[in-house]
Structure formats: C-alpha cells, structure tokens
GROMACS .gro file of C-alpha atoms in nm:
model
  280
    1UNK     CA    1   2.058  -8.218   0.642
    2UNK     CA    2   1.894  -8.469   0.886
    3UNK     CA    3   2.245  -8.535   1.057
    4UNK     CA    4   2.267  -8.140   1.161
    5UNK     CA    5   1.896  -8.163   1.302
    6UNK     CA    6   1.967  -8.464   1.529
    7UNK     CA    7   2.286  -8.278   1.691
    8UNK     CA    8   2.107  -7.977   1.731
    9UNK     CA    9   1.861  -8.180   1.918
   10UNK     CA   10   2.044  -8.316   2.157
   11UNK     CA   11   2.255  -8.032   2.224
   12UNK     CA   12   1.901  -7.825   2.315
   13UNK     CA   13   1.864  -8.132   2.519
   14UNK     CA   14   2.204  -8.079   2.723
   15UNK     CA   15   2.151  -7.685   2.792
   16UNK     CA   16   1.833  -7.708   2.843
   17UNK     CA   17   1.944  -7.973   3.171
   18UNK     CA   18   1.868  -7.806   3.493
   19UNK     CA   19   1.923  -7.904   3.862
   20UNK     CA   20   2.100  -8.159   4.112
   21UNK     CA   21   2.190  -8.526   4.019
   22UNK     CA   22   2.506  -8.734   4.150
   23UNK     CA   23   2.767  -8.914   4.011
   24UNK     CA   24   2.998  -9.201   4.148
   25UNK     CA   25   3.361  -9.057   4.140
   26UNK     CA   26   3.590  -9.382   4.157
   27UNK     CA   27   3.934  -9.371   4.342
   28UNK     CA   28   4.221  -9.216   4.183
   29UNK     CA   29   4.124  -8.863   4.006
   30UNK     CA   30   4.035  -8.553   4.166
   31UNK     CA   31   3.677  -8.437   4.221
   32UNK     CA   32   3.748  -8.156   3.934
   33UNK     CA   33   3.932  -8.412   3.693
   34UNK     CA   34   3.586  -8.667   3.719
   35UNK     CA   35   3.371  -8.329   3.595
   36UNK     CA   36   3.567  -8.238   3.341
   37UNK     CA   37   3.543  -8.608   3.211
   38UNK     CA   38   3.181  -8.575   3.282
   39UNK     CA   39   3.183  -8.225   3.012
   40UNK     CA   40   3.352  -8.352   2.828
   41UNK     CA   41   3.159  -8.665   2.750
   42UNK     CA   42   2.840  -8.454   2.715
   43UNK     CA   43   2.988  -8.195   2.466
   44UNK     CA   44   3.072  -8.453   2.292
   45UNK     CA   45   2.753  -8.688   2.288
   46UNK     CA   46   2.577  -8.344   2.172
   47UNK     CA   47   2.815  -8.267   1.903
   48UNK     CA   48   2.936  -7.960   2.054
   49UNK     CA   49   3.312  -7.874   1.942
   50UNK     CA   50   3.487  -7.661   2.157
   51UNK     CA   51   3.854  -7.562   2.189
   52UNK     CA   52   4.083  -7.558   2.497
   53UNK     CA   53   3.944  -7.407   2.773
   54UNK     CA   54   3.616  -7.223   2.652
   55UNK     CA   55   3.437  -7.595   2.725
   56UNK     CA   56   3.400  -7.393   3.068
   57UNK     CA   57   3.171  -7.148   2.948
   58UNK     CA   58   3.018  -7.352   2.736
   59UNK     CA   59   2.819  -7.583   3.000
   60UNK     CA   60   2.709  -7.451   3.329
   61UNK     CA   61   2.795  -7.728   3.572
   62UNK     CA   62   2.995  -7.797   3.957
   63UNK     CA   63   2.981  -7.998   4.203
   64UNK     CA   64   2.923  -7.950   4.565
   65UNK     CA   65   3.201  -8.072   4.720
   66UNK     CA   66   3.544  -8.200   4.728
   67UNK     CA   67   3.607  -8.591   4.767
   68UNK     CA   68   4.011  -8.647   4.826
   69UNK     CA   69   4.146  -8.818   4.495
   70UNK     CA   70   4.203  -9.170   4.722
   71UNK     CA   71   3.830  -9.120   4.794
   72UNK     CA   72   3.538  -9.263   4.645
   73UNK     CA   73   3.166  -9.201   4.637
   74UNK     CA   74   2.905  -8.974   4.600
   75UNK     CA   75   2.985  -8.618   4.441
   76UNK     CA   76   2.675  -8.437   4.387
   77UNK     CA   77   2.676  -8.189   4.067
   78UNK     CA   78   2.513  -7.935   4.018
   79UNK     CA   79   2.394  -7.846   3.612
   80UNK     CA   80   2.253  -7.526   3.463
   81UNK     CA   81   2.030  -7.329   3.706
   82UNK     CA   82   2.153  -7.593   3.964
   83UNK     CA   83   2.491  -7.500   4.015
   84UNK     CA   84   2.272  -7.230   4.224
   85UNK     CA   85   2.182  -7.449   4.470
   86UNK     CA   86   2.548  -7.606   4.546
   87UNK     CA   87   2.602  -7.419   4.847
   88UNK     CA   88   2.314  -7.524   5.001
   89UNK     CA   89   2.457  -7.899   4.942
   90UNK     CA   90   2.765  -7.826   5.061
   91UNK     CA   91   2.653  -7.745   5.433
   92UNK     CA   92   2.423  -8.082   5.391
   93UNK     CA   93   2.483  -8.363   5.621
   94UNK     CA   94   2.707  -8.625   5.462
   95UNK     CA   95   2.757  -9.000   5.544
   96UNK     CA   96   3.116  -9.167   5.508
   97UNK     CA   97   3.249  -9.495   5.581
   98UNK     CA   98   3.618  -9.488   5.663
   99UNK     CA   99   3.884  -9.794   5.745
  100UNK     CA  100   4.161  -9.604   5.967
  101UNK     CA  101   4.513  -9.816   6.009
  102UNK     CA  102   4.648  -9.779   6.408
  103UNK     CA  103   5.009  -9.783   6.429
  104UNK     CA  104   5.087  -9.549   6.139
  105UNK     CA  105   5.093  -9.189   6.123
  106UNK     CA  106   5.157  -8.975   5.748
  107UNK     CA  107   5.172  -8.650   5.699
  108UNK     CA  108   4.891  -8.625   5.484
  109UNK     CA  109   4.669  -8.809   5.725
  110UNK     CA  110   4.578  -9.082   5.451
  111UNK     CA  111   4.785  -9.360   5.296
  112UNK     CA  112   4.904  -9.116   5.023
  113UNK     CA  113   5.127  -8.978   5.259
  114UNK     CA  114   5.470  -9.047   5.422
  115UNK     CA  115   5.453  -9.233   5.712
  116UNK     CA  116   5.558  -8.997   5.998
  117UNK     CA  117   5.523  -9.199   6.303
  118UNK     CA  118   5.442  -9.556   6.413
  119UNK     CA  119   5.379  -9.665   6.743
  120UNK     CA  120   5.222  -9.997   6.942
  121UNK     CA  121   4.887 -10.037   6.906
  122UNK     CA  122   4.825 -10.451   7.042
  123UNK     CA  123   4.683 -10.280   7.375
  124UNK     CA  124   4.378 -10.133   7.199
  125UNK     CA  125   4.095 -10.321   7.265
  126UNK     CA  126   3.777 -10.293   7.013
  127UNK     CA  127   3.576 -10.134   7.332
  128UNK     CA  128   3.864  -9.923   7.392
  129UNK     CA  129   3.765  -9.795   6.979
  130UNK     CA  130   3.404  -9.749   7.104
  131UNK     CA  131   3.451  -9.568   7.414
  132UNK     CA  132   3.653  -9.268   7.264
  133UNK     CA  133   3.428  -9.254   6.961
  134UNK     CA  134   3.169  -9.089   7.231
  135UNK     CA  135   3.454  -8.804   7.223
  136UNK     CA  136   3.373  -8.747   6.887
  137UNK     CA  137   3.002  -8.728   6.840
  138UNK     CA  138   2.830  -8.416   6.843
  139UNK     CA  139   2.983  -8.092   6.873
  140UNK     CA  140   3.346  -8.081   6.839
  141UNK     CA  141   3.635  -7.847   6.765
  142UNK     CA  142   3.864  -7.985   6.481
  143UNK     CA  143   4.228  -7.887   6.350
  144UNK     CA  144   4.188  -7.941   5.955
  145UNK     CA  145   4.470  -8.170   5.794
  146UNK     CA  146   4.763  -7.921   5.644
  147UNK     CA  147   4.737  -8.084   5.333
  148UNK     CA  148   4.364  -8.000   5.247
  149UNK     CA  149   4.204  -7.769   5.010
  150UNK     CA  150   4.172  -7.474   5.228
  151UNK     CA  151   4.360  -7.190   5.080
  152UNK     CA  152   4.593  -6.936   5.241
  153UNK     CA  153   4.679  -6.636   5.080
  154UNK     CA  154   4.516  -6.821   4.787
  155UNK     CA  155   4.692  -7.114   4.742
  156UNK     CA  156   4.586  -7.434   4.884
  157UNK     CA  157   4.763  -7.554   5.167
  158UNK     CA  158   4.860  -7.917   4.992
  159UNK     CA  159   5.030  -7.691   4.715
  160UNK     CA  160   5.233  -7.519   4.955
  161UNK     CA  161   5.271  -7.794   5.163
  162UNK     CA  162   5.423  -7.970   4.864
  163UNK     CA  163   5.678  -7.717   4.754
  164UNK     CA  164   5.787  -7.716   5.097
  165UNK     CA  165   5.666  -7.438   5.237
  166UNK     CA  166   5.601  -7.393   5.655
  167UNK     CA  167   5.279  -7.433   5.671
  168UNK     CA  168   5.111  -7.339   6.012
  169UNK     CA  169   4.803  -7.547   6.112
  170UNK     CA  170   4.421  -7.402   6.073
  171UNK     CA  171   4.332  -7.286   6.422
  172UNK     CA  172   4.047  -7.576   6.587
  173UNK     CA  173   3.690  -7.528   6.454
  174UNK     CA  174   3.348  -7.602   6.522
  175UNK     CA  175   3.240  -7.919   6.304
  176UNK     CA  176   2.946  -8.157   6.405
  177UNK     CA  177   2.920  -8.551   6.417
  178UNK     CA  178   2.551  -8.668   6.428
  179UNK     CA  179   2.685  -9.034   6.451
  180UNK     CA  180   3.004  -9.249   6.487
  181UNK     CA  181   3.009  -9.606   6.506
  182UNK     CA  182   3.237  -9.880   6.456
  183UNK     CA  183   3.162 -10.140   6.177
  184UNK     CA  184   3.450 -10.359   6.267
  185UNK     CA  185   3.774 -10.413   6.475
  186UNK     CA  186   4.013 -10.654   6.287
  187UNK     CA  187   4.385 -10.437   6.383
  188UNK     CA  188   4.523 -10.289   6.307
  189UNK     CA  189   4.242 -10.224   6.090
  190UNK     CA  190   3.948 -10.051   6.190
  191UNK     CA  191   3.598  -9.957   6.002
  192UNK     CA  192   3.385  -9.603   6.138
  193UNK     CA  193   3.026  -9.524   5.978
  194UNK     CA  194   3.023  -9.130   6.022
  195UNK     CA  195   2.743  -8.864   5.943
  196UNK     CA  196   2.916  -8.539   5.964
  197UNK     CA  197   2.792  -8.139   5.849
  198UNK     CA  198   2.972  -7.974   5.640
  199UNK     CA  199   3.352  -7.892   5.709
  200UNK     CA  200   3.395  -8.198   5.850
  201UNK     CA  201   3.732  -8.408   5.772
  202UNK     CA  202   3.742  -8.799   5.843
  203UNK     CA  203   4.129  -8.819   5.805
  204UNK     CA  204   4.189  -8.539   6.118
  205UNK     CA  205   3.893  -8.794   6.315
  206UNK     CA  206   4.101  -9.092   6.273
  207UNK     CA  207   4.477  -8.888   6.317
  208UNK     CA  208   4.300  -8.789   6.632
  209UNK     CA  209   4.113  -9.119   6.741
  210UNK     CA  210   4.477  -9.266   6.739
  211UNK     CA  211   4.585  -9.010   6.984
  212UNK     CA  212   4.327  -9.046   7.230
  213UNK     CA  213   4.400  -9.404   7.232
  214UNK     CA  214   4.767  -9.326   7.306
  215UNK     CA  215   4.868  -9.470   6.998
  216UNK     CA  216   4.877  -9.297   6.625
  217UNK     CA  217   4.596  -9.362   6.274
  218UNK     CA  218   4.596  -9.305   5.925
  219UNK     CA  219   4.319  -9.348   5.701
  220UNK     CA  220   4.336  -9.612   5.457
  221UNK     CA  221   4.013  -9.587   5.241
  222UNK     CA  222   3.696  -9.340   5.232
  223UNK     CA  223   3.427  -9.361   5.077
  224UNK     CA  224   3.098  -9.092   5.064
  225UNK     CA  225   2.778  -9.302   5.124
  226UNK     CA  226   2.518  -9.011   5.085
  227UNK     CA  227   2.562  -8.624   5.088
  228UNK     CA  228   2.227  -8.499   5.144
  229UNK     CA  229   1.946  -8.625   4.986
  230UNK     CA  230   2.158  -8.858   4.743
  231UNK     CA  231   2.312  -9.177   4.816
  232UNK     CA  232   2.522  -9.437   4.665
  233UNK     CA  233   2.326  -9.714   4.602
  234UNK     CA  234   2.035  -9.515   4.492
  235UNK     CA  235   2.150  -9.221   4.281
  236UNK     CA  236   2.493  -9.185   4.211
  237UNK     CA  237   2.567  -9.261   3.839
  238UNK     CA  238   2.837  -9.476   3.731
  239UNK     CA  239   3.077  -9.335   3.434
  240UNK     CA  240   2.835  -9.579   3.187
  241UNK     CA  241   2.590  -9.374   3.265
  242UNK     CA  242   2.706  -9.062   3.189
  243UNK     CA  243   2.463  -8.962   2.866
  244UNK     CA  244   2.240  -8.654   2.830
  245UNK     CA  245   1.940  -8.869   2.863
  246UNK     CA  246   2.069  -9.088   3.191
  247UNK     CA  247   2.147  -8.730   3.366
  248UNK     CA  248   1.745  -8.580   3.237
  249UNK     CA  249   1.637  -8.898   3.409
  250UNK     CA  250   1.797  -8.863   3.697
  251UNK     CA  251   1.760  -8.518   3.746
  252UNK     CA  252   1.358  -8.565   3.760
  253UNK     CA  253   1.411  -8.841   3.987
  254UNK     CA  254   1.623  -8.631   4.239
  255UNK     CA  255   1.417  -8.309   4.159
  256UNK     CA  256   1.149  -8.457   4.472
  257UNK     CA  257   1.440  -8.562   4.696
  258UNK     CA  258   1.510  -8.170   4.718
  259UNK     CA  259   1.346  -7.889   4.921
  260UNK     CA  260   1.092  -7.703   4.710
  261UNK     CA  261   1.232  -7.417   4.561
  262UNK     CA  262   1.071  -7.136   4.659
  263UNK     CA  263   0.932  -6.894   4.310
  264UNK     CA  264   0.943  -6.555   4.542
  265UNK     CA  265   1.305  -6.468   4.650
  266UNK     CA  266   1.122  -6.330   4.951
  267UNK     CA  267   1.028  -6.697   5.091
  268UNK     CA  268   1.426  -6.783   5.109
  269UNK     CA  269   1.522  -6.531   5.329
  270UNK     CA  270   1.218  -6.672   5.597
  271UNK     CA  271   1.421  -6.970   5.687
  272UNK     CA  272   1.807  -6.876   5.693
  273UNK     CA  273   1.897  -7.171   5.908
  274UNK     CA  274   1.758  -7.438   5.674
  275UNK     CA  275   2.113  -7.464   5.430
  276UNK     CA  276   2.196  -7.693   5.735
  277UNK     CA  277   1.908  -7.971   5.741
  278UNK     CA  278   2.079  -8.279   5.914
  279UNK     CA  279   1.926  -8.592   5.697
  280UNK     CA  280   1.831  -8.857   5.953
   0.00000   0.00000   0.00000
C-alpha cells in the first residue's frame, strides 16, 4: 500500500533527526506547553499515533532552558542525540531585551504579578538609569525571584508560592552580566539590552535597578534575542515552520554554529571550562 510506505518514510525521517535547532516560543504558554505542541505536530505530520502520555517516549526531544510564559524568544531544543548537548546550552551566554516599569513593584517581579508597592519615580533621570547599570555588569551576586522554577524540597517555588506557602528567599548567588545598556528612557518606561550566563534572571535586575535608584521596577516584557549560538532573527523557527523537513534543514544549518563534537570521550574531559563560552 503506497499510503503506508510514505508514512513510514517520514516517520524514519523524524527519528532519524539529530541535534540543536531553535524555535520562537510566542508570549503566553510555558516553555514545556510550546514543545509539547512542537511533538505533537511532528507525531502527527509522520503518522505516528500515540496515546496519552507515551508521546514522551516516543520522540527524544528538550529544550535548554526555561523562558517565563509572559516571555518570548528564542528556546533552543534539543532532538534525538541532541538532547545530550542541552546542558552545555544552558550555561551558554544569552542575550535579552527587557522594558522594566519604575514605580511598580509585584510580587512576581513581572506584570503577571500583584502589584506590591509603588513609589515616585519623576526624579530619575535617564543618566541616573545608566549610571547604576555599571552596578550590574560583570560579576554580581543575585537573590533569584521566589516565584521561579527553582525547586525546594522538589516543588517549585511559584507552586508553593501559589498555594500560599512561606517561602524563604534563595540565598544571593554568583551570576555574570557581560553587558547592560539602556535602549531607551521614555518613564516610566525603560528598555535594557542584557547578555547574561546562565542563572541569570532579568526580572530580580530590574526589581533591583529600582532599588538602587531609590524607587521600585517591574518588568513589563522580555524577550530572548540569542542563547548561544542561535538568534532570533536568524534561526528561531516560527510555529509555520514546524515540519520534519523545516527542523532537518535547520538542524544542518545550526550543526556549524556549534562546537565540534569531539568522536573520543577522552577529548571532552581536556577542556572542562568550555560549557561556559561567552558569545561576543
């Protein structure tokens, strides 16, 4: 039956899919809700039928690293043999551009939350904005946001936070800015361009941009430019895009943009403090 052949074709195609490409993941869902669109429409272009949850095993694929749902941008994924080389990605250097509100303060950092705190913010002059940005460039300590990802006792700290649990704040650690600058100053309204390593959260920069200036921030949008090799404009995929033979494409074309992969296991362990390769 030629109908059977062409499936099984295609489906070869999909498994056979190795390596790192990126996607564009819009605002709205969350960084695991845009790949399981992204299986799903795969399985299904390759005629695979699967039931509830074994589409997981099915399809070898992650990404390498967590936008916020009210973000946008660049989420790298990682497919077959790639979803190997996701951890190296997610100590990669990433690029964000941010617009930060002064006046406001939420809980959640971001204009999802509840608005905690407002204060004056007229005083604030746009070289006010550019002198404390120097604060924040380089190496600095950081308090992550409570609502966030990171897990205690292994729940994340936004699902605790939202059944109303106390949640103490992560202690301050090490994160590193290899450039902050200001795009624009119309307040209370402000844009930063920020390339960060990994670790690194924009909302707890502009929370604490606002208190250095004596006043209080939330950020209003965020959007990933580039994270690592891949950028926006250049390789991230839009949903129409999201076919078996788009992602082969793309995953030749991004294939160069990565560091050779060693064939001896020895030649990995040479270089351990490679995984962090600042891209400037």
């Amino acid at each position: 039956e030629a109908g059977g052949v062409v499936l099984g074709r295609s489906a070869d195609k999909l498994f056979s899919l190795s390596g790192l490409f990126a996607v564009y993941k819009p605002k709205g869902p969350t960084s695991a809700g845009v790949l399981n669109l992204l299986k799903e429409r795969l399985l299904a272009e390759a005629g695979v039928q699967t039931t509830g949850n074994k589409r997981n095993q099915v399809l070898k694929i992650g990404h390498g690293g967590t936008l916020d749902s009210a973000a946008a941008g660049v989420l790298v994924v990682g497919i077959g043999k790639g979803t190997k080389m996701l951890r190296t990605i997610l100590a990669g250097s990433k690029k964000y551009t941010a617009i930060g509100l002064l006046g406001k303060a939420t809980d959640t950092l971001d204009a999802t939350g509840k608005v905690t705190e407002e204060k004056p913010y007229d005083q604030i002059t746009k070289g006010d904005l550019e002198n404390v940005l120097q604060k924040f460039t380089g190496d600095i300590m950081q308090v992550p946001p409570l609502y966030s990802a990171l897990k205690k006792g292994g729940e994340r700290l936004s699902t605790l936070m939202k059944r109303g649990e106390a949640v103490e704040a992560k202690p301050a650690r090490p994160v590193r800015v290899y450039s902050l600058s200001l795009q624009q100053f119309q307040p209370p309204l402000f844009t930063l361009d920020v390339e960060c390593g990994g670790g690194f959260y924009v909302r707890s920069l502009v929370s604490d941009i606002g208190k250095e200036l004596s006043t209080c921030a939330t950020m209003q949008e965020l959007t990933r430019t580039k994270h690592g090799p891949f950028t926006l404009e250049e390789h991230a995929l839009y949903e129409d895009k999201w076919t078996i033979d788009e992602i082969a494409r793309s995953l030749e074309h991004c294939t160069s943009l990565l560091p050779g992969e060693p064939s001896h296991k020895k030649l990995k362990t040479e270089h351990p403090g490679e995984t962090a390769v600042s891209c400037e």
